[in-house]
mmCIF file of C-alpha atoms in Angstrom:
data_model
loop_
_atom_site.group_PDB
_atom_site.id
_atom_site.type_symbol
_atom_site.label_atom_id
_atom_site.label_comp_id
_atom_site.label_asym_id
_atom_site.label_seq_id
_atom_site.Cartn_x
_atom_site.Cartn_y
_atom_site.Cartn_z
ATOM 1 C CA UNK A 16 101.896 109.896 97.681
ATOM 2 C CA UNK A 17 102.319 109.889 93.937
ATOM 3 C CA UNK A 18 105.501 110.443 91.968
ATOM 4 C CA UNK A 19 105.632 110.328 88.194
ATOM 5 C CA UNK A 20 108.863 111.095 86.337
ATOM 6 C CA UNK A 21 109.547 111.636 82.659
ATOM 7 C CA UNK A 22 112.267 113.518 80.781
ATOM 8 C CA UNK A 23 111.684 117.203 80.247
ATOM 9 C CA UNK A 24 112.628 117.420 76.599
ATOM 10 C CA UNK A 25 113.690 115.245 73.650
ATOM 11 C CA UNK A 26 114.728 116.063 70.111
ATOM 12 C CA UNK A 27 114.478 113.723 67.126
ATOM 13 C CA UNK A 28 114.616 113.827 63.352
ATOM 14 C CA UNK A 29 111.650 113.500 61.018
ATOM 15 C CA UNK A 30 111.143 109.846 60.057
ATOM 16 C CA UNK A 31 113.007 108.559 63.099
ATOM 17 C CA UNK A 32 111.768 106.796 66.257
ATOM 18 C CA UNK A 33 111.605 108.307 69.733
ATOM 19 C CA UNK A 34 110.943 106.538 73.027
ATOM 20 C CA UNK A 35 109.627 108.521 75.981
ATOM 21 C CA UNK A 36 110.087 106.806 79.338
ATOM 22 C CA UNK A 37 107.889 107.246 82.393
ATOM 23 C CA UNK A 38 108.482 105.854 85.867
ATOM 24 C CA UNK A 39 105.918 106.038 88.607
ATOM 25 C CA UNK A 40 105.432 105.345 92.284
ATOM 26 C CA UNK A 41 101.801 105.475 93.319
ATOM 27 C CA UNK A 42 99.627 104.127 96.092
ATOM 28 C CA UNK A 43 97.364 101.896 94.041
ATOM 29 C CA UNK A 44 97.267 101.434 90.279
ATOM 30 C CA UNK A 45 94.272 101.374 87.961
ATOM 31 C CA UNK A 46 95.866 102.191 84.636
ATOM 32 C CA UNK A 47 98.409 104.386 82.891
ATOM 33 C CA UNK A 48 97.518 106.903 80.212
ATOM 34 C CA UNK A 49 99.516 108.827 77.628
ATOM 35 C CA UNK A 50 98.265 112.160 76.308
ATOM 36 C CA UNK A 51 99.534 114.470 73.579
ATOM 37 C CA UNK A 52 99.275 118.217 74.071
ATOM 38 C CA UNK A 53 100.086 120.842 71.453
ATOM 39 C CA UNK A 54 100.802 124.318 72.765
ATOM 40 C CA UNK A 55 97.614 126.127 73.719
ATOM 41 C CA UNK A 56 95.415 123.105 73.047
ATOM 42 C CA UNK A 57 93.639 120.404 75.046
ATOM 43 C CA UNK A 58 95.514 117.235 75.958
ATOM 44 C CA UNK A 59 94.270 114.447 73.673
ATOM 45 C CA UNK A 60 94.165 110.776 74.611
ATOM 46 C CA UNK A 61 96.777 108.536 72.980
ATOM 47 C CA UNK A 62 96.897 105.247 74.851
ATOM 48 C CA UNK A 63 95.883 103.299 77.926
ATOM 49 C CA UNK A 64 97.676 100.377 79.603
ATOM 50 C CA UNK A 65 96.380 98.476 82.600
ATOM 51 C CA UNK A 66 98.053 95.087 82.018
ATOM 52 C CA UNK A 67 101.733 94.428 81.355
ATOM 53 C CA UNK A 68 102.792 94.452 77.747
ATOM 54 C CA UNK A 69 102.706 96.446 74.573
ATOM 55 C CA UNK A 70 99.689 98.213 73.078
ATOM 56 C CA UNK A 71 100.096 99.269 69.467
ATOM 57 C CA UNK A 72 98.003 101.893 67.749
ATOM 58 C CA UNK A 73 99.307 102.920 64.358
ATOM 59 C CA UNK A 74 102.554 104.851 64.664
ATOM 60 C CA UNK A 75 102.208 105.018 68.457
ATOM 61 C CA UNK A 76 102.861 102.155 70.895
ATOM 62 C CA UNK A 77 102.833 102.110 74.671
ATOM 63 C CA UNK A 78 104.422 99.595 77.013
ATOM 64 C CA UNK A 79 103.774 98.887 80.678
ATOM 65 C CA UNK A 80 105.613 96.937 83.370
ATOM 66 C CA UNK A 81 103.668 97.160 86.627
ATOM 67 C CA UNK A 82 106.320 95.349 88.670
ATOM 68 C CA UNK A 83 108.914 97.946 87.622
ATOM 69 C CA UNK A 84 106.587 100.951 87.761
ATOM 70 C CA UNK A 85 107.631 101.753 84.214
ATOM 71 C CA UNK A 86 106.052 102.695 80.919
ATOM 72 C CA UNK A 87 107.222 104.043 77.612
ATOM 73 C CA UNK A 88 105.576 105.674 74.635
ATOM 74 C CA UNK A 89 107.143 104.860 71.273
ATOM 75 C CA UNK A 90 106.586 107.200 68.368
ATOM 76 C CA UNK A 91 107.577 105.779 64.968
ATOM 77 C CA UNK A 92 108.032 107.450 61.577
ATOM 78 C CA UNK A 93 108.087 110.836 63.242
ATOM 79 C CA UNK A 94 106.321 113.687 61.503
ATOM 80 C CA UNK A 95 106.699 117.411 62.077
ATOM 81 C CA UNK A 96 103.154 117.514 63.511
ATOM 82 C CA UNK A 97 104.313 115.161 66.301
ATOM 83 C CA UNK A 98 106.166 118.092 67.897
ATOM 84 C CA UNK A 99 104.195 118.455 71.134
ATOM 85 C CA UNK A 100 104.277 117.650 74.832
ATOM 86 C CA UNK A 101 103.585 114.053 75.840
ATOM 87 C CA UNK A 102 102.023 113.541 79.248
ATOM 88 C CA UNK A 103 102.223 110.338 81.278
ATOM 89 C CA UNK A 104 99.401 109.968 83.811
ATOM 90 C CA UNK A 105 98.460 107.306 86.344
ATOM 91 C CA UNK A 106 95.026 106.537 87.687
ATOM 92 C CA UNK A 107 95.568 105.388 91.257
ATOM 93 C CA UNK A 108 92.572 105.173 93.592
ATOM 94 C CA UNK A 109 89.094 106.089 92.442
ATOM 95 C CA UNK A 110 89.098 108.157 89.276
ATOM 96 C CA UNK A 111 91.874 110.566 90.224
ATOM 97 C CA UNK A 112 94.381 110.990 87.398
ATOM 98 C CA UNK A 113 97.860 112.194 88.390
ATOM 99 C CA UNK A 114 100.213 113.578 85.742
ATOM 100 C CA UNK A 115 103.949 113.689 85.235
ATOM 101 C CA UNK A 116 105.572 116.941 84.167
ATOM 102 C CA UNK A 117 105.342 116.123 80.469
ATOM 103 C CA UNK A 118 108.025 115.573 77.834
ATOM 104 C CA UNK A 119 108.372 118.169 75.121
ATOM 105 C CA UNK A 120 109.328 116.486 71.848
ATOM 106 C CA UNK A 121 110.826 118.583 69.086
ATOM 107 C CA UNK A 122 110.912 117.008 65.632
ATOM 108 C CA UNK A 123 113.492 118.497 63.280
ATOM 109 C CA UNK A 124 113.555 118.162 59.489
ATOM 110 C CA UNK B 1 85.780 120.393 69.230
ATOM 111 C CA UNK B 2 86.847 117.891 71.874
ATOM 112 C CA UNK B 3 83.397 117.260 73.356
ATOM 113 C CA UNK B 4 84.278 119.363 76.372
ATOM 114 C CA UNK B 5 83.777 123.105 75.896
ATOM 115 C CA UNK B 6 85.339 125.725 78.137
ATOM 116 C CA UNK B 7 84.605 129.448 78.195
ATOM 117 C CA UNK B 8 86.133 131.921 78.101
ATOM 118 C CA UNK B 9 89.326 130.879 76.276
ATOM 119 C CA UNK B 10 91.235 133.810 77.737
ATOM 120 C CA UNK B 11 90.606 135.890 80.843
ATOM 121 C CA UNK B 12 92.482 138.804 82.387
ATOM 122 C CA UNK B 13 91.316 139.856 85.818
ATOM 123 C CA UNK B 14 92.438 142.115 88.617
ATOM 124 C CA UNK B 15 93.084 140.798 92.090
ATOM 125 C CA UNK B 16 89.853 142.318 93.410
ATOM 126 C CA UNK B 17 87.617 141.012 90.613
ATOM 127 C CA UNK B 18 85.151 138.125 90.705
ATOM 128 C CA UNK B 19 84.844 135.960 87.625
ATOM 129 C CA UNK B 20 83.680 132.465 86.701
ATOM 130 C CA UNK B 21 84.989 129.804 84.363
ATOM 131 C CA UNK B 22 82.502 127.525 82.660
ATOM 132 C CA UNK B 23 82.822 123.958 81.420
ATOM 133 C CA UNK B 24 80.231 121.940 79.533
ATOM 134 C CA UNK B 25 80.275 118.352 78.256
ATOM 135 C CA UNK B 26 77.762 116.436 76.160
ATOM 136 C CA UNK B 27 79.520 113.081 76.238
ATOM 137 C CA UNK B 28 77.213 111.492 78.774
ATOM 138 C CA UNK B 29 80.010 111.411 81.341
ATOM 139 C CA UNK B 30 79.207 111.532 85.040
ATOM 140 C CA UNK B 31 82.536 112.713 86.450
ATOM 141 C CA UNK B 32 84.060 116.156 85.916
ATOM 142 C CA UNK B 33 87.384 117.644 86.980
ATOM 143 C CA UNK B 34 89.252 120.917 87.262
ATOM 144 C CA UNK B 35 93.003 120.915 86.640
ATOM 145 C CA UNK B 36 95.547 123.739 86.831
ATOM 146 C CA UNK B 37 98.467 123.817 84.393
ATOM 147 C CA UNK B 38 101.285 126.225 85.263
ATOM 148 C CA UNK B 39 104.474 126.710 83.286
ATOM 149 C CA UNK B 40 107.093 124.053 84.006
ATOM 150 C CA UNK B 41 104.841 122.207 86.472
ATOM 151 C CA UNK B 42 102.757 119.050 86.095
ATOM 152 C CA UNK B 43 99.024 119.273 85.628
ATOM 153 C CA UNK B 44 97.588 119.624 89.131
ATOM 154 C CA UNK B 45 94.239 118.145 90.035
ATOM 155 C CA UNK B 46 92.061 120.684 91.862
ATOM 156 C CA UNK B 47 88.562 119.240 92.208
ATOM 157 C CA UNK B 48 86.666 116.076 91.298
ATOM 158 C CA UNK B 49 82.900 115.748 90.974
ATOM 159 C CA UNK B 50 81.112 112.423 90.622
ATOM 160 C CA UNK B 51 77.385 112.532 89.888
ATOM 161 C CA UNK B 52 77.365 116.246 90.860
ATOM 162 C CA UNK B 53 78.920 115.551 94.254
ATOM 163 C CA UNK B 54 82.368 116.849 95.107
ATOM 164 C CA UNK B 55 84.569 113.872 95.950
ATOM 165 C CA UNK B 56 87.982 115.522 95.911
ATOM 166 C CA UNK B 57 89.347 118.892 96.955
ATOM 167 C CA UNK B 58 93.109 118.797 96.536
ATOM 168 C CA UNK B 59 93.871 121.404 99.229
ATOM 169 C CA UNK B 60 92.779 124.214 96.937
ATOM 170 C CA UNK B 61 92.596 127.734 98.466
ATOM 171 C CA UNK B 62 89.089 128.991 99.163
ATOM 172 C CA UNK B 63 89.466 131.792 96.600
ATOM 173 C CA UNK B 64 88.628 129.027 94.090
ATOM 174 C CA UNK B 65 85.051 127.834 94.507
ATOM 175 C CA UNK B 66 83.678 125.075 92.257
ATOM 176 C CA UNK B 67 80.044 124.480 91.432
ATOM 177 C CA UNK B 68 78.479 121.501 89.641
ATOM 178 C CA UNK B 69 74.722 122.047 89.090
ATOM 179 C CA UNK B 70 74.376 118.887 86.973
ATOM 180 C CA UNK B 71 76.539 116.189 85.407
ATOM 181 C CA UNK B 72 77.036 118.233 82.227
ATOM 182 C CA UNK B 73 78.145 121.561 83.680
ATOM 183 C CA UNK B 74 80.976 122.625 85.929
ATOM 184 C CA UNK B 75 81.948 126.106 87.054
ATOM 185 C CA UNK B 76 84.951 127.542 88.824
ATOM 186 C CA UNK B 77 84.204 130.798 90.649
ATOM 187 C CA UNK B 78 87.215 133.013 91.224
ATOM 188 C CA UNK B 79 87.629 135.880 93.703
ATOM 189 C CA UNK B 80 90.538 137.841 95.165
ATOM 190 C CA UNK B 81 93.076 135.864 93.173
ATOM 191 C CA UNK B 82 96.839 136.324 93.324
ATOM 192 C CA UNK B 83 99.264 136.768 90.404
ATOM 193 C CA UNK B 84 100.622 133.251 91.046
ATOM 194 C CA UNK B 85 97.161 131.910 90.163
ATOM 195 C CA UNK B 86 97.830 132.845 86.539
ATOM 196 C CA UNK B 87 97.757 129.551 84.634
ATOM 197 C CA UNK B 88 95.831 127.434 82.149
ATOM 198 C CA UNK B 89 92.738 125.949 83.807
ATOM 199 C CA UNK B 90 91.605 122.733 82.207
ATOM 200 C CA UNK B 91 88.303 120.972 82.643
ATOM 201 C CA UNK B 92 87.951 117.251 81.954
ATOM 202 C CA UNK B 93 85.204 114.657 82.071
ATOM 203 C CA UNK B 94 85.040 110.878 82.173
ATOM 204 C CA UNK B 95 82.859 107.964 83.072
ATOM 205 C CA UNK B 96 82.865 107.237 86.785
ATOM 206 C CA UNK B 97 85.179 104.293 86.150
ATOM 207 C CA UNK B 98 87.399 105.483 83.301
ATOM 208 C CA UNK B 99 89.213 102.787 81.433
ATOM 209 C CA UNK B 100 90.375 102.837 77.875
ATOM 210 C CA UNK B 101 87.983 105.717 77.096
ATOM 211 C CA UNK B 102 90.121 107.849 79.300
ATOM 212 C CA UNK B 103 89.422 111.404 80.226
ATOM 213 C CA UNK B 104 88.358 114.076 77.729
ATOM 214 C CA UNK B 105 89.823 117.521 78.221
ATOM 215 C CA UNK B 106 88.601 120.921 77.185
ATOM 216 C CA UNK B 107 90.927 123.452 75.539
ATOM 217 C CA UNK B 108 91.265 125.386 78.755
ATOM 218 C CA UNK B 109 90.930 128.954 79.964
ATOM 219 C CA UNK B 110 94.165 130.938 79.965
ATOM 220 C CA UNK B 111 93.890 133.086 83.106
ATOM 221 C CA UNK B 112 96.083 136.097 83.805
ATOM 222 C CA UNK B 113 95.795 137.829 87.173
ATOM 223 C CA UNK B 114 97.121 141.394 87.193
#
């Protein structure tokens, strides 16, 4: 079976850094994705990790450790528009994508 | 626009009604998916189609009936639904072997069953 865990909610201040952790236990692994979802909107792709290490893309970075079944999404220089849900998802076998429950991030002024 | 278009955006239906949700993509993808997003629950995969063939049915009740006439269009036919089926239904598409391109989601249909 698949099990993907991430915190339910986090609060941070504008301009600060927030790290969202994701742990997973899946049968098979073909990549880990992070998505951002604003309320009432489509999830939008943020990052993809398939090898261990850090992927940096502007203010957003994502890290993967396959041996630990662990990833994090790092959001730097937080802006008010970053208030959203962040979804961790794992592609196990085939092209099935399984999601965690999402982490709602609230950015305060 | 995300490249994946879903209609309608909102739908209210009675338990005895029959309705259909539509999804369309013009990204050249050959895999399409239906997901259900309920409050306080993870996105749940419902169906997967690869090259118009259904390759995954995640134990979905028969009151949900998918149809994929071609690689660009996906439907979800609904009949005799229950109030607990009220949720956001998201369609997504991808290449058959999605890597860094990931999956592209539509904005969803917000379904309310009364």
